[in-house]
GROMACS .gro file of N, CA and C in nm:
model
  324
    1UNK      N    1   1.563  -0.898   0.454
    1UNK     CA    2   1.510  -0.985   0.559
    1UNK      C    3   1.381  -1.050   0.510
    2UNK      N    4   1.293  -1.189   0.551
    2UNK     CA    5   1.267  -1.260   0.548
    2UNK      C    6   1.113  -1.194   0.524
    3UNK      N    7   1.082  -1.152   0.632
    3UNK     CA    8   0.935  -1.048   0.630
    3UNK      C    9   0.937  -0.990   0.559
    4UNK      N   10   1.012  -0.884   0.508
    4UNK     CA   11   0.992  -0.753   0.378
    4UNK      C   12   1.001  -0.827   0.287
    5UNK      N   13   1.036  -0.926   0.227
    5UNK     CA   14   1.037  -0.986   0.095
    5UNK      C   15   0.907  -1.069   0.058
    6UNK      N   16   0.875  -1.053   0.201
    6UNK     CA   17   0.702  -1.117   0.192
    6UNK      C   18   0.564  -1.047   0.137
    7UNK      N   19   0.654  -0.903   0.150
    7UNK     CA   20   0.546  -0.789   0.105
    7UNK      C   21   0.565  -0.762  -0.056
    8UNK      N   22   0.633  -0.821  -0.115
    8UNK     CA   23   0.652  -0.778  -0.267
    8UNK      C   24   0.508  -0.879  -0.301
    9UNK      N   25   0.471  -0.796  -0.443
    9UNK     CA   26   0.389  -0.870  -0.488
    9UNK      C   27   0.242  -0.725  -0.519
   10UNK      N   28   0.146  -0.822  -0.573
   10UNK     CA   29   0.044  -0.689  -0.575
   10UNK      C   30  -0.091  -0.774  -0.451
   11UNK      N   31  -0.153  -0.651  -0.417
   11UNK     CA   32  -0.212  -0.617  -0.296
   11UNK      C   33  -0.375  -0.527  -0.395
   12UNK      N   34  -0.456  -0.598  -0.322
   12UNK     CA   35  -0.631  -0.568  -0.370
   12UNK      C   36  -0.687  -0.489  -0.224
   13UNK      N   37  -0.745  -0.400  -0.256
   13UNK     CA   38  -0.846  -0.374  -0.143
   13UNK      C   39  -0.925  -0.436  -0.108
   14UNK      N   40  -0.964  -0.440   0.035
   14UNK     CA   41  -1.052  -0.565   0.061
   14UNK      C   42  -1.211  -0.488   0.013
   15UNK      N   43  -1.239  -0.367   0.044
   15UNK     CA   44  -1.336  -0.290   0.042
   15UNK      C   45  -1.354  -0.222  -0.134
   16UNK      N   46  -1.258  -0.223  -0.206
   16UNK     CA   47  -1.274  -0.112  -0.331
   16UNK      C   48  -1.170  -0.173  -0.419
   17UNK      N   49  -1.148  -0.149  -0.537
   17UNK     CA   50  -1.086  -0.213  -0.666
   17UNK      C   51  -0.953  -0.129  -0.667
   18UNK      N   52  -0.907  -0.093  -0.535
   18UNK     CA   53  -0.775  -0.005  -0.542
   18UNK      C   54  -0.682  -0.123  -0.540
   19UNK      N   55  -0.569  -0.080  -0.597
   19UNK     CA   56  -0.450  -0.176  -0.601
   19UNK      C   57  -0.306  -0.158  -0.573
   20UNK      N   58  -0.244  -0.218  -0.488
   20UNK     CA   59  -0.080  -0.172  -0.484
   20UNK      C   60  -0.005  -0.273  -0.537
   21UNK      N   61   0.122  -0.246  -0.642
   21UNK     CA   62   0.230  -0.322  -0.650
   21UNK      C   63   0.313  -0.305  -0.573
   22UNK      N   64   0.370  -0.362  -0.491
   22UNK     CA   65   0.536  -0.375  -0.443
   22UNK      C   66   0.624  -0.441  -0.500
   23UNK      N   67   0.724  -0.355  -0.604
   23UNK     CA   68   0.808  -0.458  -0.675
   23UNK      C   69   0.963  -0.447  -0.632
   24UNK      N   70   1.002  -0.405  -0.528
   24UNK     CA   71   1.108  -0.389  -0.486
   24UNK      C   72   1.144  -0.340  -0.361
   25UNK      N   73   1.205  -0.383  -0.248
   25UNK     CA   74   1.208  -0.341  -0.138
   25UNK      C   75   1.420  -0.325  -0.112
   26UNK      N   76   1.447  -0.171  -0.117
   26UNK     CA   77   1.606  -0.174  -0.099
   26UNK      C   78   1.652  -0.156   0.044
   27UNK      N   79   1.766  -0.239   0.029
   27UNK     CA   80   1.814  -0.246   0.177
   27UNK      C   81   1.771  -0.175   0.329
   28UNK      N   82   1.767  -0.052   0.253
   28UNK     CA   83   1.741   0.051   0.376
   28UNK      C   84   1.578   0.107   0.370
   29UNK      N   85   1.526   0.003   0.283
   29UNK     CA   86   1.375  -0.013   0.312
   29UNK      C   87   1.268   0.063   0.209
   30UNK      N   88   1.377   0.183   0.138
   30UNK     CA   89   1.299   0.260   0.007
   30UNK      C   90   1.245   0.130  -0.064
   31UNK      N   91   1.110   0.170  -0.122
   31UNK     CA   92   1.058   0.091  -0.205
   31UNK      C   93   1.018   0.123  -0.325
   32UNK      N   94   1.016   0.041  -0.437
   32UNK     CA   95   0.929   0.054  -0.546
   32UNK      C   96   0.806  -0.005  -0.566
   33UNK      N   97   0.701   0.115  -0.524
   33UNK     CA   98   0.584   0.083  -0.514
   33UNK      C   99   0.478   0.161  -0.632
   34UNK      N  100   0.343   0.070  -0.700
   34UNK     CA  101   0.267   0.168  -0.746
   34UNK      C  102   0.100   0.146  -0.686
   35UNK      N  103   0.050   0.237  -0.698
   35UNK     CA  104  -0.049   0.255  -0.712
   35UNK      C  105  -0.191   0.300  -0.830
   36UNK      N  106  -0.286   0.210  -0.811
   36UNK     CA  107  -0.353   0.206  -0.934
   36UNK      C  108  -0.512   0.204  -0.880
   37UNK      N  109  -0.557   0.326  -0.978
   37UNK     CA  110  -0.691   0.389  -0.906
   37UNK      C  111  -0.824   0.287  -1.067
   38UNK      N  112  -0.898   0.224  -0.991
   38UNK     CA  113  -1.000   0.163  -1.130
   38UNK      C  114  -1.080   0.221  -1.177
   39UNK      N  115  -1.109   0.341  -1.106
   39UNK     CA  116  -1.227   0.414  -1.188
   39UNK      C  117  -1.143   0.555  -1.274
   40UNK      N  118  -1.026   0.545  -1.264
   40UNK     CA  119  -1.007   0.665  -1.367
   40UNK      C  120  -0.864   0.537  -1.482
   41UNK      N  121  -0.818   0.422  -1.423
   41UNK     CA  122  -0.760   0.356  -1.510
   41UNK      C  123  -0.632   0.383  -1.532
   42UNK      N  124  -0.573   0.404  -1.440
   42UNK     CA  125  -0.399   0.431  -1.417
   42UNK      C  126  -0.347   0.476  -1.258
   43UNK      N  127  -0.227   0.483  -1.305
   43UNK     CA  128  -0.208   0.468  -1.176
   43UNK      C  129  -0.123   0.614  -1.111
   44UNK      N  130  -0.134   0.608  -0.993
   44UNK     CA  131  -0.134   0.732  -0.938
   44UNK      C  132  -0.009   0.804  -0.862
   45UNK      N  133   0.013   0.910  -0.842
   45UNK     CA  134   0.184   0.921  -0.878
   45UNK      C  135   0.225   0.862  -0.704
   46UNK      N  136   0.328   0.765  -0.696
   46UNK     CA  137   0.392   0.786  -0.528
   46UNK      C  138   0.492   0.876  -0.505
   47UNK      N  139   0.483   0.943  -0.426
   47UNK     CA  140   0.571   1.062  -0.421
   47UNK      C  141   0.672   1.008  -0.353
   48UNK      N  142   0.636   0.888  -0.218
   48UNK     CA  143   0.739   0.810  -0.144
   48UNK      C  144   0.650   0.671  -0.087
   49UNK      N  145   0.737   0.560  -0.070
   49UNK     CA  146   0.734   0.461  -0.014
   49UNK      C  147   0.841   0.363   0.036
   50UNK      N  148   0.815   0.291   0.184
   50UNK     CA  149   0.933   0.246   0.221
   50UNK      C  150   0.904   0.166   0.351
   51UNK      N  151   0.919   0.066   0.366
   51UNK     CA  152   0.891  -0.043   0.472
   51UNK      C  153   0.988  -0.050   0.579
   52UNK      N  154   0.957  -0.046   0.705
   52UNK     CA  155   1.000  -0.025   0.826
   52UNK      C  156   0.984  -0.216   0.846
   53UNK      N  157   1.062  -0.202   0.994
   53UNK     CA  158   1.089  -0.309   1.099
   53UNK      C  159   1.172  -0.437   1.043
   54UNK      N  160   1.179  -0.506   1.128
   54UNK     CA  161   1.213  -0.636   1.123
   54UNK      C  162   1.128  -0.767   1.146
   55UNK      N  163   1.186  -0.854   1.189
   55UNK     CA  164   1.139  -0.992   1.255
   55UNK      C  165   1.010  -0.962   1.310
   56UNK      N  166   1.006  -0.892   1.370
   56UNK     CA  167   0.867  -0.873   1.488
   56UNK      C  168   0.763  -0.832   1.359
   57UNK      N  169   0.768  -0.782   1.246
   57UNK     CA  170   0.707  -0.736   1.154
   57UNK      C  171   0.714  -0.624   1.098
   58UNK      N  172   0.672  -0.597   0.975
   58UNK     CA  173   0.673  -0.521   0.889
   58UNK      C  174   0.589  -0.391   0.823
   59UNK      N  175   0.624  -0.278   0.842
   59UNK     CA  176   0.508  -0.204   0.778
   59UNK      C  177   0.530  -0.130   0.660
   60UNK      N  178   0.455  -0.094   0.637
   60UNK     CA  179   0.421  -0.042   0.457
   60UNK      C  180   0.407   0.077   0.484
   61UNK      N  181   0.483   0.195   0.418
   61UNK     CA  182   0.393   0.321   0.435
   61UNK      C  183   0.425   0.380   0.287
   62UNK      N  184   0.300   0.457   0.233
   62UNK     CA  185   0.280   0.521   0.110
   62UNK      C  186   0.227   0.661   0.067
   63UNK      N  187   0.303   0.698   0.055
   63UNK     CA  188   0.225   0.862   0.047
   63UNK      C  189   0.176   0.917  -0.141
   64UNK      N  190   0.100   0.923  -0.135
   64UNK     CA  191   0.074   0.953  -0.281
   64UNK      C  192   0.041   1.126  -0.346
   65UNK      N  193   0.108   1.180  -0.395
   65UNK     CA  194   0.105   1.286  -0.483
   65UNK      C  195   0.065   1.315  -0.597
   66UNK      N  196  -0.065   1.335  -0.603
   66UNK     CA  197  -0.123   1.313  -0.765
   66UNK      C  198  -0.261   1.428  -0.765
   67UNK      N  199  -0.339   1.479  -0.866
   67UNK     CA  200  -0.443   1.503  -0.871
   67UNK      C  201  -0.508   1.428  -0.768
   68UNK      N  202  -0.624   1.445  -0.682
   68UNK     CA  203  -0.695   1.431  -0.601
   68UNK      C  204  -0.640   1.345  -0.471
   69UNK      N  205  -0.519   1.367  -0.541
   69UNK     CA  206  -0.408   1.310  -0.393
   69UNK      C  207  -0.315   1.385  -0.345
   70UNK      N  208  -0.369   1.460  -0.274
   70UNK     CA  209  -0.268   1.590  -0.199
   70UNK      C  210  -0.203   1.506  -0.096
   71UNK      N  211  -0.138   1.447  -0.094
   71UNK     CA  212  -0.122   1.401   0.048
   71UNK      C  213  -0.138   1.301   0.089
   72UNK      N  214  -0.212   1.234  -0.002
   72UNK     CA  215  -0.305   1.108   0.096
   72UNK      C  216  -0.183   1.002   0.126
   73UNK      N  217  -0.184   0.927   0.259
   73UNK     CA  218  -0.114   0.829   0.263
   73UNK      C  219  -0.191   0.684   0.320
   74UNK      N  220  -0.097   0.545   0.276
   74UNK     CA  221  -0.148   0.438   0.356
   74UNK      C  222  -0.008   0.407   0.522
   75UNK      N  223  -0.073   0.347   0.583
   75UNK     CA  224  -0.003   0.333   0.659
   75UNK      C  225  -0.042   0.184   0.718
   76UNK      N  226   0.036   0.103   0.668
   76UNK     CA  227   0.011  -0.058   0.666
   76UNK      C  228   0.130  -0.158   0.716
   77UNK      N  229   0.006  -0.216   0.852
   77UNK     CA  230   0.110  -0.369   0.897
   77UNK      C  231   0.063  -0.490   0.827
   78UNK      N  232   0.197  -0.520   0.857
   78UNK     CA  233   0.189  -0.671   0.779
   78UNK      C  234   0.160  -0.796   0.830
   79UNK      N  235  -0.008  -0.862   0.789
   79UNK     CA  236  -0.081  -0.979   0.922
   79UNK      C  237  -0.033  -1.097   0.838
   80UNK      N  238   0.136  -1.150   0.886
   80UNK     CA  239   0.184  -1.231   0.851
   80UNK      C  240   0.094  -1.349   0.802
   81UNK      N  241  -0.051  -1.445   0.900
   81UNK     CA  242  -0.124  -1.504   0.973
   81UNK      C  243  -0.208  -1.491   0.815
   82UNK      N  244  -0.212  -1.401   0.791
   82UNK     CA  245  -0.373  -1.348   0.725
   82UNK      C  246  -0.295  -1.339   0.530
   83UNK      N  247  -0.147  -1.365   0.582
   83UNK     CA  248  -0.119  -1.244   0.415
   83UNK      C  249  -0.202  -1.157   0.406
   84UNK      N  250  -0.193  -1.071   0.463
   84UNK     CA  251  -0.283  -0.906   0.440
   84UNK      C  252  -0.199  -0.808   0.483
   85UNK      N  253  -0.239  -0.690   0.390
   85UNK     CA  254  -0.189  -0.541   0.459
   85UNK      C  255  -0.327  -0.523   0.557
   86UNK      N  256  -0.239  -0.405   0.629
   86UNK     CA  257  -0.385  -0.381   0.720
   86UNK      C  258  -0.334  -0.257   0.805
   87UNK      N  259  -0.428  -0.161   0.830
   87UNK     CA  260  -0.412  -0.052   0.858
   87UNK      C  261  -0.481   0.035   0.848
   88UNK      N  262  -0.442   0.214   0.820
   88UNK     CA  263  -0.468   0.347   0.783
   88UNK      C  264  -0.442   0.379   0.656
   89UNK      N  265  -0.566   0.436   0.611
   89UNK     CA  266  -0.566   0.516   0.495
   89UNK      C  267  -0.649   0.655   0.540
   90UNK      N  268  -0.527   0.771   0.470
   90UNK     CA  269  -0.555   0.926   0.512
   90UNK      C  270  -0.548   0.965   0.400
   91UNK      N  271  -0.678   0.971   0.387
   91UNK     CA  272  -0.730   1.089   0.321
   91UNK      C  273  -0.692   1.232   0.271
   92UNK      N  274  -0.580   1.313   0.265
   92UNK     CA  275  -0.607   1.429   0.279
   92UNK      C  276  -0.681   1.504   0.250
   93UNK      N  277  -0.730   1.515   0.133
   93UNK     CA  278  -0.842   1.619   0.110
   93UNK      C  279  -0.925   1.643   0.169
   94UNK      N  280  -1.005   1.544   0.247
   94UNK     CA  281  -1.115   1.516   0.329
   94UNK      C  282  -1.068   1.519   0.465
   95UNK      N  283  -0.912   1.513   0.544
   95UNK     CA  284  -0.913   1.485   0.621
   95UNK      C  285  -0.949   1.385   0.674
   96UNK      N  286  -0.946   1.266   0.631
   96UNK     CA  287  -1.027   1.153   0.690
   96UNK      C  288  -0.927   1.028   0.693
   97UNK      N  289  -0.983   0.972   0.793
   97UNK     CA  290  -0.895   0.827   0.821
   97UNK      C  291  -0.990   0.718   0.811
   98UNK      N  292  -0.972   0.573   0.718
   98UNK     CA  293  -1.062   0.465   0.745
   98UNK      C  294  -0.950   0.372   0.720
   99UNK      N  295  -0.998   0.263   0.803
   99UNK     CA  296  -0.919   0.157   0.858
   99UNK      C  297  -0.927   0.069   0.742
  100UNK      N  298  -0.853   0.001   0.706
  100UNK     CA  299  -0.831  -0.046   0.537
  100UNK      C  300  -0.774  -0.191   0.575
  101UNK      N  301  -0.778  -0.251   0.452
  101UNK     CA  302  -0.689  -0.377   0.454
  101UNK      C  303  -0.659  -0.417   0.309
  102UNK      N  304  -0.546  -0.477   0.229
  102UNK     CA  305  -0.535  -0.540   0.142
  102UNK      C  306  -0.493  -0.686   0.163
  103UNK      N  307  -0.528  -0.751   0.046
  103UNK     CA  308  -0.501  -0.874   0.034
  103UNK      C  309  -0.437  -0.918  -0.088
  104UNK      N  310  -0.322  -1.009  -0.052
  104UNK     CA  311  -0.257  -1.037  -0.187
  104UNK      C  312  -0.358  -1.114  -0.293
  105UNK      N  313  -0.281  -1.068  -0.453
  105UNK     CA  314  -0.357  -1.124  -0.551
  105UNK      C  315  -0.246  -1.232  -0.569
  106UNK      N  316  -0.333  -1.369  -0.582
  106UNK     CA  317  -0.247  -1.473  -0.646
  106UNK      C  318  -0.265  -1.480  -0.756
  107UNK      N  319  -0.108  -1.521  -0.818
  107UNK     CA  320  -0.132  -1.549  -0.983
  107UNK      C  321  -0.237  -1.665  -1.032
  108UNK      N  322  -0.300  -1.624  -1.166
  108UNK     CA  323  -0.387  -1.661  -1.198
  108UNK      C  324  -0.313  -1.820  -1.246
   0.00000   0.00000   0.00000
């Protein structure tokens, strides 16, 4: 569908040099997604990712499994309006939730 194919592409933090690729979104919404941390310079394991909804819009969700990522997930709608992710990021280690946003990178 029309919206999820809108989410492929890579995604900047608006706040921090974190980065997501979305390079594949399958039928039933599993995705191929990565994640890439700048201060240690690679990228970080996804344990799962996979985009929900339709027409009305789209969300992103990412859970990451890695060294200093027990857990942590994003949990991101898609501001058609804005091209932006936008949402929750949880923390696990810390327990903590802060309200996040990415923005697509255009090719140079």
């Amino acid at each position: 569908d029309a919206v999820r194919q809108k989410l492929l592409g890579n995604w900047q933090r608006t706040d921090a040099d974190y980065a997501i690729e979305i390079r594949l979104i399958g039928p039933d919404g599993v995705t191929d997604a990565r994640y890439f941390n700048p201060f240690n310079q690679r990228s970080i394991n996804v344990a799962k990712a996979a985009v929900t909804g339709k027409d009305d819009g789209a969300e992103f969700f990412m859970e990451l499994r890695d060294v200093g990522y027990p857990g942590s997930t994003y949990t991101l709608r898609y501001n058609e309006a804005g091209d932006r992710l936008e949402g929750i990021y949880f923390q696990a280690a810390m327990q903590e939730r802060d309200d996040v946003a990415f923005q697509r990178v255009r090719a140079q």
